[in-house]
Amino acid sequence: MHVKSFEIARLTEEPGLSKTIAALQFAFWGPLTGYGSAPDYEQFLCRTARSSQLPEVLVARRGTTFLGSVNLLASEMTVRPALSPWMAQLFVPAAERSRGIGNALVDAAVARTAELGYRRLYLYTSGALPGYYAARGWQPIEELEYLGKMRVIMAYELPHHSDQGTIKLS
């Protein structure tokens, strides 16, 4: 399979991009975004685009075409406030899946979190997805009921920033 090139960069205040991401992600995740509506989620994304610290949103694009995104949050799971930071809302539109974009977004999130000086990154997931993340080096640390569903909290041990090659996000 030929994979076309794409770039991953931090979300910017580019007109319309936050609205596009909010509409797609809210349609898919709904209240799991942490917001009650797509416009509320869009406002969060706009604030994030102006931030120089967590939260951050990493966006995959080919030219001006949106291919996916992932959020890096200081806090994600209200019942585990001591765990930080979190990778959340990994999203790739159905038409773009199975092209390596999700994997690249996970890799970029891990690299960015290490670049920020963190030693561990967390996520929660359910269904068959713990196997996907385990195959990528994530370790399950807890299973619990959260938001009406069984979830698995997973952690990724990050290398020292000086131990890894440089991956610079624009």
mmCIF file of C-alpha atoms in Angstrom:
data_model
loop_
_atom_site.group_PDB
_atom_site.id
_atom_site.type_symbol
_atom_site.label_atom_id
_atom_site.label_comp_id
_atom_site.label_asym_id
_atom_site.label_seq_id
_atom_site.Cartn_x
_atom_site.Cartn_y
_atom_site.Cartn_z
ATOM 1 C CA MET A 1 0.000 0.000 0.000
ATOM 2 C CA HIS A 2 1.366 3.422 -0.951
ATOM 3 C CA VAL A 3 1.051 5.975 1.846
ATOM 4 C CA LYS A 4 0.980 9.600 0.780
ATOM 5 C CA SER A 5 3.018 11.985 2.876
ATOM 6 C CA PHE A 6 1.436 14.222 5.488
ATOM 7 C CA GLU A 7 2.592 16.501 8.271
ATOM 8 C CA ILE A 8 1.740 16.711 11.942
ATOM 9 C CA ALA A 9 1.851 20.045 13.729
ATOM 10 C CA ARG A 10 0.282 21.790 16.700
ATOM 11 C CA LEU A 11 -3.187 23.219 16.193
ATOM 12 C CA THR A 12 -3.053 26.867 15.145
ATOM 13 C CA GLU A 13 -5.677 29.569 14.959
ATOM 14 C CA GLU A 14 -6.155 28.930 11.248
ATOM 15 C CA PRO A 15 -9.706 29.982 10.324
ATOM 16 C CA GLY A 16 -12.135 27.066 10.278
ATOM 17 C CA LEU A 17 -9.753 24.348 11.475
ATOM 18 C CA SER A 18 -10.994 24.253 15.091
ATOM 19 C CA LYS A 19 -14.586 24.211 13.843
ATOM 20 C CA THR A 20 -13.852 21.278 11.496
ATOM 21 C CA ILE A 21 -12.104 19.285 14.228
ATOM 22 C CA ALA A 22 -14.833 20.062 16.786
ATOM 23 C CA ALA A 23 -17.625 18.993 14.431
ATOM 24 C CA LEU A 24 -15.941 15.719 13.463
ATOM 25 C CA GLN A 25 -14.716 14.774 16.931
ATOM 26 C CA PHE A 26 -17.914 15.771 18.719
ATOM 27 C CA ALA A 27 -19.980 13.771 16.232
ATOM 28 C CA PHE A 28 -17.778 10.758 17.029
ATOM 29 C CA TRP A 29 -17.009 11.195 20.752
ATOM 30 C CA GLY A 30 -19.899 13.381 21.999
ATOM 31 C CA PRO A 31 -19.636 14.068 25.740
ATOM 32 C CA LEU A 32 -16.422 12.005 25.943
ATOM 33 C CA THR A 33 -14.745 15.165 24.628
ATOM 34 C CA GLY A 34 -15.522 16.666 28.041
ATOM 35 C CA TYR A 35 -17.901 19.217 26.511
ATOM 36 C CA GLY A 36 -21.673 19.379 26.091
ATOM 37 C CA SER A 37 -21.758 20.602 22.494
ATOM 38 C CA ALA A 38 -19.608 20.968 19.400
ATOM 39 C CA PRO A 39 -19.488 24.803 19.798
ATOM 40 C CA ASP A 40 -18.267 24.429 23.399
ATOM 41 C CA TYR A 41 -15.633 21.959 22.222
ATOM 42 C CA GLU A 42 -14.654 24.352 19.425
ATOM 43 C CA GLN A 43 -14.062 27.090 22.030
ATOM 44 C CA PHE A 44 -11.766 24.702 23.930
ATOM 45 C CA LEU A 45 -9.849 24.015 20.710
ATOM 46 C CA CYS A 46 -9.514 27.755 19.998
ATOM 47 C CA ARG A 47 -8.120 28.344 23.512
ATOM 48 C CA THR A 48 -5.754 25.410 23.008
ATOM 49 C CA ALA A 49 -4.464 26.883 19.736
ATOM 50 C CA ARG A 50 -3.398 30.003 21.671
ATOM 51 C CA SER A 51 -1.794 28.072 24.554
ATOM 52 C CA SER A 52 1.930 27.491 25.006
ATOM 53 C CA GLN A 53 1.405 24.646 27.478
ATOM 54 C CA LEU A 54 -1.017 21.750 27.947
ATOM 55 C CA PRO A 55 -3.571 21.261 26.608
ATOM 56 C CA GLU A 56 -2.271 20.878 23.070
ATOM 57 C CA VAL A 57 -3.836 19.415 19.957
ATOM 58 C CA LEU A 58 -1.681 17.803 17.283
ATOM 59 C CA VAL A 59 -3.146 17.832 13.794
ATOM 60 C CA ALA A 60 -2.281 15.635 10.812
ATOM 61 C CA ARG A 61 -2.812 17.225 7.403
ATOM 62 C CA ARG A 62 -1.919 16.749 3.786
ATOM 63 C CA GLY A 63 -1.784 20.283 2.467
ATOM 64 C CA THR A 64 -4.995 21.823 3.752
ATOM 65 C CA THR A 65 -6.808 18.484 4.106
ATOM 66 C CA PHE A 66 -7.503 17.459 7.721
ATOM 67 C CA LEU A 67 -6.443 13.834 8.288
ATOM 68 C CA GLY A 68 -6.729 13.455 12.048
ATOM 69 C CA SER A 69 -5.827 14.819 15.453
ATOM 70 C CA VAL A 70 -4.967 13.884 19.008
ATOM 71 C CA ASN A 71 -5.207 15.858 22.241
ATOM 72 C CA LEU A 72 -2.621 16.140 24.998
ATOM 73 C CA LEU A 73 -4.301 17.096 28.264
ATOM 74 C CA ALA A 74 -3.076 17.798 31.783
ATOM 75 C CA SER A 75 -6.175 16.081 33.176
ATOM 76 C CA GLU A 76 -8.623 13.691 31.526
ATOM 77 C CA MET A 77 -10.127 11.214 33.968
ATOM 78 C CA THR A 78 -11.872 12.877 36.912
ATOM 79 C CA VAL A 79 -11.531 9.771 39.100
ATOM 80 C CA ARG A 80 -7.737 9.734 38.611
ATOM 81 C CA PRO A 81 -6.684 13.393 39.050
ATOM 82 C CA ALA A 82 -3.115 12.482 40.104
ATOM 83 C CA LEU A 83 -2.356 10.971 36.686
ATOM 84 C CA SER A 84 -0.963 13.456 34.166
ATOM 85 C CA PRO A 85 -0.601 14.104 31.266
ATOM 86 C CA TRP A 86 -3.100 12.267 29.076
ATOM 87 C CA MET A 87 -3.362 11.458 25.402
ATOM 88 C CA ALA A 88 -7.028 11.740 24.403
ATOM 89 C CA GLN A 89 -9.425 11.907 21.466
ATOM 90 C CA LEU A 90 -7.184 10.221 18.911
ATOM 91 C CA PHE A 91 -9.315 10.715 15.833
ATOM 92 C CA VAL A 92 -8.867 9.872 12.167
ATOM 93 C CA PRO A 93 -11.874 10.203 9.824
ATOM 94 C CA ALA A 94 -13.071 6.860 8.459
ATOM 95 C CA ALA A 95 -11.943 7.697 4.904
ATOM 96 C CA GLU A 96 -8.356 8.216 6.127
ATOM 97 C CA ARG A 97 -7.985 5.161 8.388
ATOM 98 C CA SER A 98 -5.496 2.305 7.823
ATOM 99 C CA ARG A 99 -2.968 4.676 6.244
ATOM 100 C CA GLY A 100 -0.636 5.098 9.238
ATOM 101 C CA ILE A 101 -2.076 8.433 10.338
ATOM 102 C CA GLY A 102 -3.268 7.218 13.758
ATOM 103 C CA ASN A 103 0.086 5.567 14.448
ATOM 104 C CA ALA A 104 1.906 8.745 13.419
ATOM 105 C CA LEU A 105 -0.319 10.854 15.684
ATOM 106 C CA VAL A 106 0.371 8.532 18.640
ATOM 107 C CA ASP A 107 4.115 8.731 17.924
ATOM 108 C CA ALA A 108 3.916 12.535 17.686
ATOM 109 C CA ALA A 109 1.973 12.729 20.971
ATOM 110 C CA VAL A 110 4.592 10.570 22.713
ATOM 111 C CA ALA A 111 7.440 12.661 21.262
ATOM 112 C CA ARG A 112 5.774 15.961 22.186
ATOM 113 C CA THR A 113 5.074 14.796 25.737
ATOM 114 C CA ALA A 114 8.716 13.778 26.166
ATOM 115 C CA GLU A 115 9.790 17.110 24.679
ATOM 116 C CA LEU A 116 7.712 18.855 27.357
ATOM 117 C CA GLY A 117 9.702 16.967 29.995
ATOM 118 C CA TYR A 118 7.171 14.387 31.171
ATOM 119 C CA ARG A 119 8.244 10.844 32.050
ATOM 120 C CA ARG A 120 4.940 9.022 31.457
ATOM 121 C CA LEU A 121 1.842 9.507 29.307
ATOM 122 C CA TYR A 122 -1.602 8.071 30.101
ATOM 123 C CA LEU A 123 -4.718 7.215 28.140
ATOM 124 C CA TYR A 124 -7.942 5.371 28.768
ATOM 125 C CA THR A 125 -9.687 3.182 26.258
ATOM 126 C CA SER A 126 -12.054 0.246 25.921
ATOM 127 C CA GLY A 127 -13.148 -2.589 23.675
ATOM 128 C CA ALA A 128 -10.433 -3.997 21.404
ATOM 129 C CA LEU A 129 -8.259 -0.876 21.569
ATOM 130 C CA PRO A 130 -6.130 -1.909 24.578
ATOM 131 C CA GLY A 131 -4.559 -4.503 22.247
ATOM 132 C CA TYR A 132 -3.740 -1.808 19.675
ATOM 133 C CA TYR A 133 -1.999 0.317 22.287
ATOM 134 C CA ALA A 134 -0.261 -2.647 23.962
ATOM 135 C CA ALA A 135 1.251 -3.554 20.593
ATOM 136 C CA ARG A 136 2.671 -0.013 20.506
ATOM 137 C CA GLY A 137 4.338 -0.307 23.927
ATOM 138 C CA TRP A 138 1.600 0.945 26.239
ATOM 139 C CA GLN A 139 1.081 -0.944 29.507
ATOM 140 C CA PRO A 140 -2.330 -1.485 31.136
ATOM 141 C CA ILE A 141 -2.262 -0.197 34.710
ATOM 142 C CA GLU A 142 -5.911 -0.373 35.790
ATOM 143 C CA GLU A 143 -9.344 -1.492 34.657
ATOM 144 C CA LEU A 144 -12.366 0.356 36.023
ATOM 145 C CA GLU A 145 -15.893 1.447 35.218
ATOM 146 C CA TYR A 146 -15.927 5.048 34.030
ATOM 147 C CA LEU A 147 -18.733 6.941 32.309
ATOM 148 C CA GLY A 148 -20.895 3.813 32.262
ATOM 149 C CA LYS A 149 -18.396 1.530 30.556
ATOM 150 C CA MET A 150 -15.420 -0.609 31.478
ATOM 151 C CA ARG A 151 -12.212 1.273 30.647
ATOM 152 C CA VAL A 152 -8.548 0.380 30.720
ATOM 153 C CA ILE A 153 -6.053 3.006 31.869
ATOM 154 C CA MET A 154 -2.760 2.569 30.058
ATOM 155 C CA ALA A 155 0.633 4.222 30.492
ATOM 156 C CA TYR A 156 3.595 4.783 28.203
ATOM 157 C CA GLU A 157 7.019 5.236 29.773
ATOM 158 C CA LEU A 158 8.774 8.086 28.022
ATOM 159 C CA PRO A 159 12.509 8.221 27.412
ATOM 160 C CA HIS A 160 14.538 11.117 28.762
ATOM 161 C CA HIS A 161 14.321 13.923 26.222
ATOM 162 C CA SER A 162 18.095 13.710 25.759
ATOM 163 C CA ASP A 163 17.833 9.930 25.104
ATOM 164 C CA GLN A 164 15.799 10.207 21.934
ATOM 165 C CA GLY A 165 16.247 11.571 18.466
ATOM 166 C CA THR A 166 14.860 15.010 17.840
ATOM 167 C CA ILE A 167 11.315 15.147 16.536
ATOM 168 C CA LYS A 168 10.331 18.764 16.151
ATOM 169 C CA LEU A 169 6.711 19.729 15.710
ATOM 170 C CA SER A 170 5.938 23.022 14.052
#
